[in-house]
PDB file of C-alpha atoms in Angstrom:
ATOM      1  CA  UNK V   1      -1.839  16.196  24.013  1.00 72.00           C
ATOM      2  CA  UNK V   2      -5.629  15.652  23.578  1.00 77.00           C
ATOM      3  CA  UNK V   3      -7.726  18.386  22.986  1.00 79.00           C
ATOM      4  CA  UNK V   4     -11.616  18.475  21.741  1.00 81.00           C
ATOM      5  CA  UNK V   5     -12.832  19.690  18.714  1.00 82.00           C
ATOM      6  CA  UNK V   6     -15.664  20.048  16.828  1.00 86.00           C
ATOM      7  CA  UNK V   7     -16.049  17.846  13.596  1.00 84.00           C
ATOM      8  CA  UNK V   8     -18.424  18.302  10.999  1.00 86.00           C
ATOM      9  CA  UNK V   9     -19.001  15.560   8.352  1.00 85.00           C
ATOM     10  CA  UNK V  10     -20.163  16.595   5.018  1.00 90.00           C
ATOM     11  CA  UNK V  11     -22.489  14.462   2.796  1.00 93.00           C
ATOM     12  CA  UNK V  12     -23.210  11.543   5.523  1.00 88.00           C
ATOM     13  CA  UNK V  13     -26.765  10.883   6.998  1.00 90.00           C
ATOM     14  CA  UNK V  14     -27.330  11.804  10.797  1.00 87.00           C
ATOM     15  CA  UNK V  15     -29.068   8.056  10.913  1.00 90.00           C
ATOM     16  CA  UNK V  16     -25.106   6.147   9.926  1.00 87.00           C
ATOM     17  CA  UNK V  17     -24.523   7.552  13.692  1.00 85.00           C
ATOM     18  CA  UNK V  18     -25.022   5.187  16.795  1.00 88.00           C
ATOM     19  CA  UNK V  19     -24.786   7.442  20.068  1.00 88.00           C
ATOM     20  CA  UNK V  20     -22.776   5.005  22.598  1.00 89.00           C
ATOM     21  CA  UNK V  21     -20.012   4.500  19.794  1.00 86.00           C
ATOM     22  CA  UNK V  22     -17.218   6.490  19.876  1.00 82.00           C
ATOM     23  CA  UNK V  23     -15.906   8.712  16.086  1.00 80.00           C
ATOM     24  CA  UNK V  24     -12.396   7.751  15.995  1.00 80.00           C
ATOM     25  CA  UNK V  25     -10.331  10.289  13.834  1.00 81.00           C
ATOM     26  CA  UNK V  26      -6.879  10.069  12.335  1.00 78.00           C
ATOM     27  CA  UNK V  27      -3.796  11.590  10.097  1.00 77.00           C
ATOM     28  CA  UNK V  28      -1.058  12.017   9.558  1.00 75.00           C
ATOM     29  CA  UNK V  29       1.498  14.644  11.346  1.00 77.00           C
ATOM     30  CA  UNK V  30       2.244  17.621   8.333  1.00 78.00           C
ATOM     31  CA  UNK V  31       5.775  15.625   7.816  1.00 78.00           C
ATOM     32  CA  UNK V  32       4.619  12.530   7.511  1.00 73.00           C
ATOM     33  CA  UNK V  33       3.305  10.719   3.802  1.00 72.00           C
ATOM     34  CA  UNK V  34       2.014   7.531   4.158  1.00 71.00           C
ATOM     35  CA  UNK V  35       2.089   4.388   6.938  1.00 66.00           C
ATOM     36  CA  UNK V  36       5.268   2.718   5.646  1.00 71.00           C
ATOM     37  CA  UNK V  37       7.148   0.886   8.136  1.00 76.00           C
ATOM     38  CA  UNK V  38       5.907  -0.976  11.553  1.00 76.00           C
ATOM     39  CA  UNK V  39       8.215  -2.986  13.644  1.00 78.00           C
ATOM     40  CA  UNK V  40       6.853  -4.853  16.206  1.00 79.00           C
ATOM     41  CA  UNK V  41       7.894  -8.889  17.695  1.00 80.00           C
ATOM     42  CA  UNK V  42       5.237 -11.490  16.926  1.00 79.00           C
ATOM     43  CA  UNK V  43       5.146 -14.013  19.314  1.00 80.00           C
ATOM     44  CA  UNK V  44       3.822 -18.067  18.081  1.00 80.00           C
ATOM     45  CA  UNK V  45       1.609 -19.872  20.135  1.00 85.00           C
ATOM     46  CA  UNK V  46       1.826 -23.341  21.154  1.00 86.00           C
ATOM     47  CA  UNK V  47      -1.009 -24.685  19.754  1.00 87.00           C
ATOM     48  CA  UNK V  48      -1.004 -22.328  16.261  1.00 80.00           C
ATOM     49  CA  UNK V  49       0.395 -24.573  13.528  1.00 84.00           C
ATOM     50  CA  UNK V  50       0.198 -22.009  10.607  1.00 84.00           C
ATOM     51  CA  UNK V  51       3.176 -21.045   8.293  1.00 85.00           C
ATOM     52  CA  UNK V  52       3.361 -17.646   7.649  1.00 85.00           C
ATOM     53  CA  UNK V  53       5.695 -17.084   4.490  1.00 89.00           C
ATOM     54  CA  UNK V  54       7.833 -13.454   4.012  1.00 89.00           C
ATOM     55  CA  UNK V  55       5.915 -11.039   1.457  1.00 91.00           C
ATOM     56  CA  UNK V  56       2.614 -12.976   1.978  1.00 92.00           C
ATOM     57  CA  UNK V  57      -0.720 -10.835   2.252  1.00 93.00           C
ATOM     58  CA  UNK V  58      -2.532 -10.838   5.419  1.00 90.00           C
ATOM     59  CA  UNK V  59      -4.809  -7.845   7.074  1.00 92.00           C
ATOM     60  CA  UNK V  60      -3.789  -6.682  10.599  1.00 86.00           C
ATOM     61  CA  UNK V  61      -5.753  -4.724  13.516  1.00 85.00           C
ATOM     62  CA  UNK V  62      -3.681  -3.131  15.725  1.00 81.00           C
ATOM     63  CA  UNK V  63      -5.543  -0.872  17.823  1.00 79.00           C
ATOM     64  CA  UNK V  64      -8.545   0.617  15.979  1.00 78.00           C
ATOM     65  CA  UNK V  65      -6.316   0.669  12.434  1.00 79.00           C
ATOM     66  CA  UNK V  66      -7.048  -2.474   9.716  1.00 83.00           C
ATOM     67  CA  UNK V  67      -4.778  -2.449   6.977  1.00 84.00           C
ATOM     68  CA  UNK V  68      -3.292  -5.124   4.859  1.00 87.00           C
ATOM     69  CA  UNK V  69       0.205  -5.708   3.731  1.00 86.00           C
ATOM     70  CA  UNK V  70       3.006  -8.150   3.044  1.00 88.00           C
ATOM     71  CA  UNK V  71       5.670  -8.155   5.255  1.00 88.00           C
ATOM     72  CA  UNK V  72       8.981  -9.494   5.139  1.00 86.00           C
ATOM     73  CA  UNK V  73       9.541 -10.995   8.816  1.00 84.00           C
ATOM     74  CA  UNK V  74      13.167 -11.270  10.222  1.00 81.00           C
ATOM     75  CA  UNK V  75      14.732 -13.654  13.111  1.00 78.00           C
ATOM     76  CA  UNK V  76      14.442 -10.581  16.592  1.00 73.00           C
ATOM     77  CA  UNK V  77      17.836 -10.153  17.850  1.00 74.00           C
ATOM     78  CA  UNK V  78      19.366  -7.596  20.542  1.00 74.00           C
ATOM     79  CA  UNK V  79      22.246  -6.580  17.498  1.00 70.00           C
ATOM     80  CA  UNK V  80      21.176  -3.558  14.929  1.00 66.00           C
ATOM     81  CA  UNK V  81      21.327  -6.788  12.044  1.00 63.00           C
ATOM     82  CA  UNK V  82      18.163  -8.880  11.450  1.00 59.00           C
ATOM     83  CA  UNK V  83      18.697 -12.187   9.161  1.00 61.00           C
ATOM     84  CA  UNK V  84      15.892 -12.104   7.217  1.00 63.00           C
ATOM     85  CA  UNK V  85      13.372 -15.361   6.943  1.00 63.00           C
ATOM     86  CA  UNK V  86      12.077 -17.029   3.568  1.00 57.00           C
TER      87      UNK V  86
END
């Protein structure tokens, strides 16, 4: 459910606002404490030769969010068990 709100940003000069650009404000729900687990399926492109190792520090861009993480990879299957890749 979307709502319209009035947001007052303290100690930010008006010159930082760019007309025509959106201001996106996010947060965690009351029961959430941090962004900790994200399960996604990655598909390699045919022209990619880069080898990604588990626990290697990467920067992720997911929608409008950007964060760094050290992912642990596993093989995707239809079962509830995942084989961890090193």
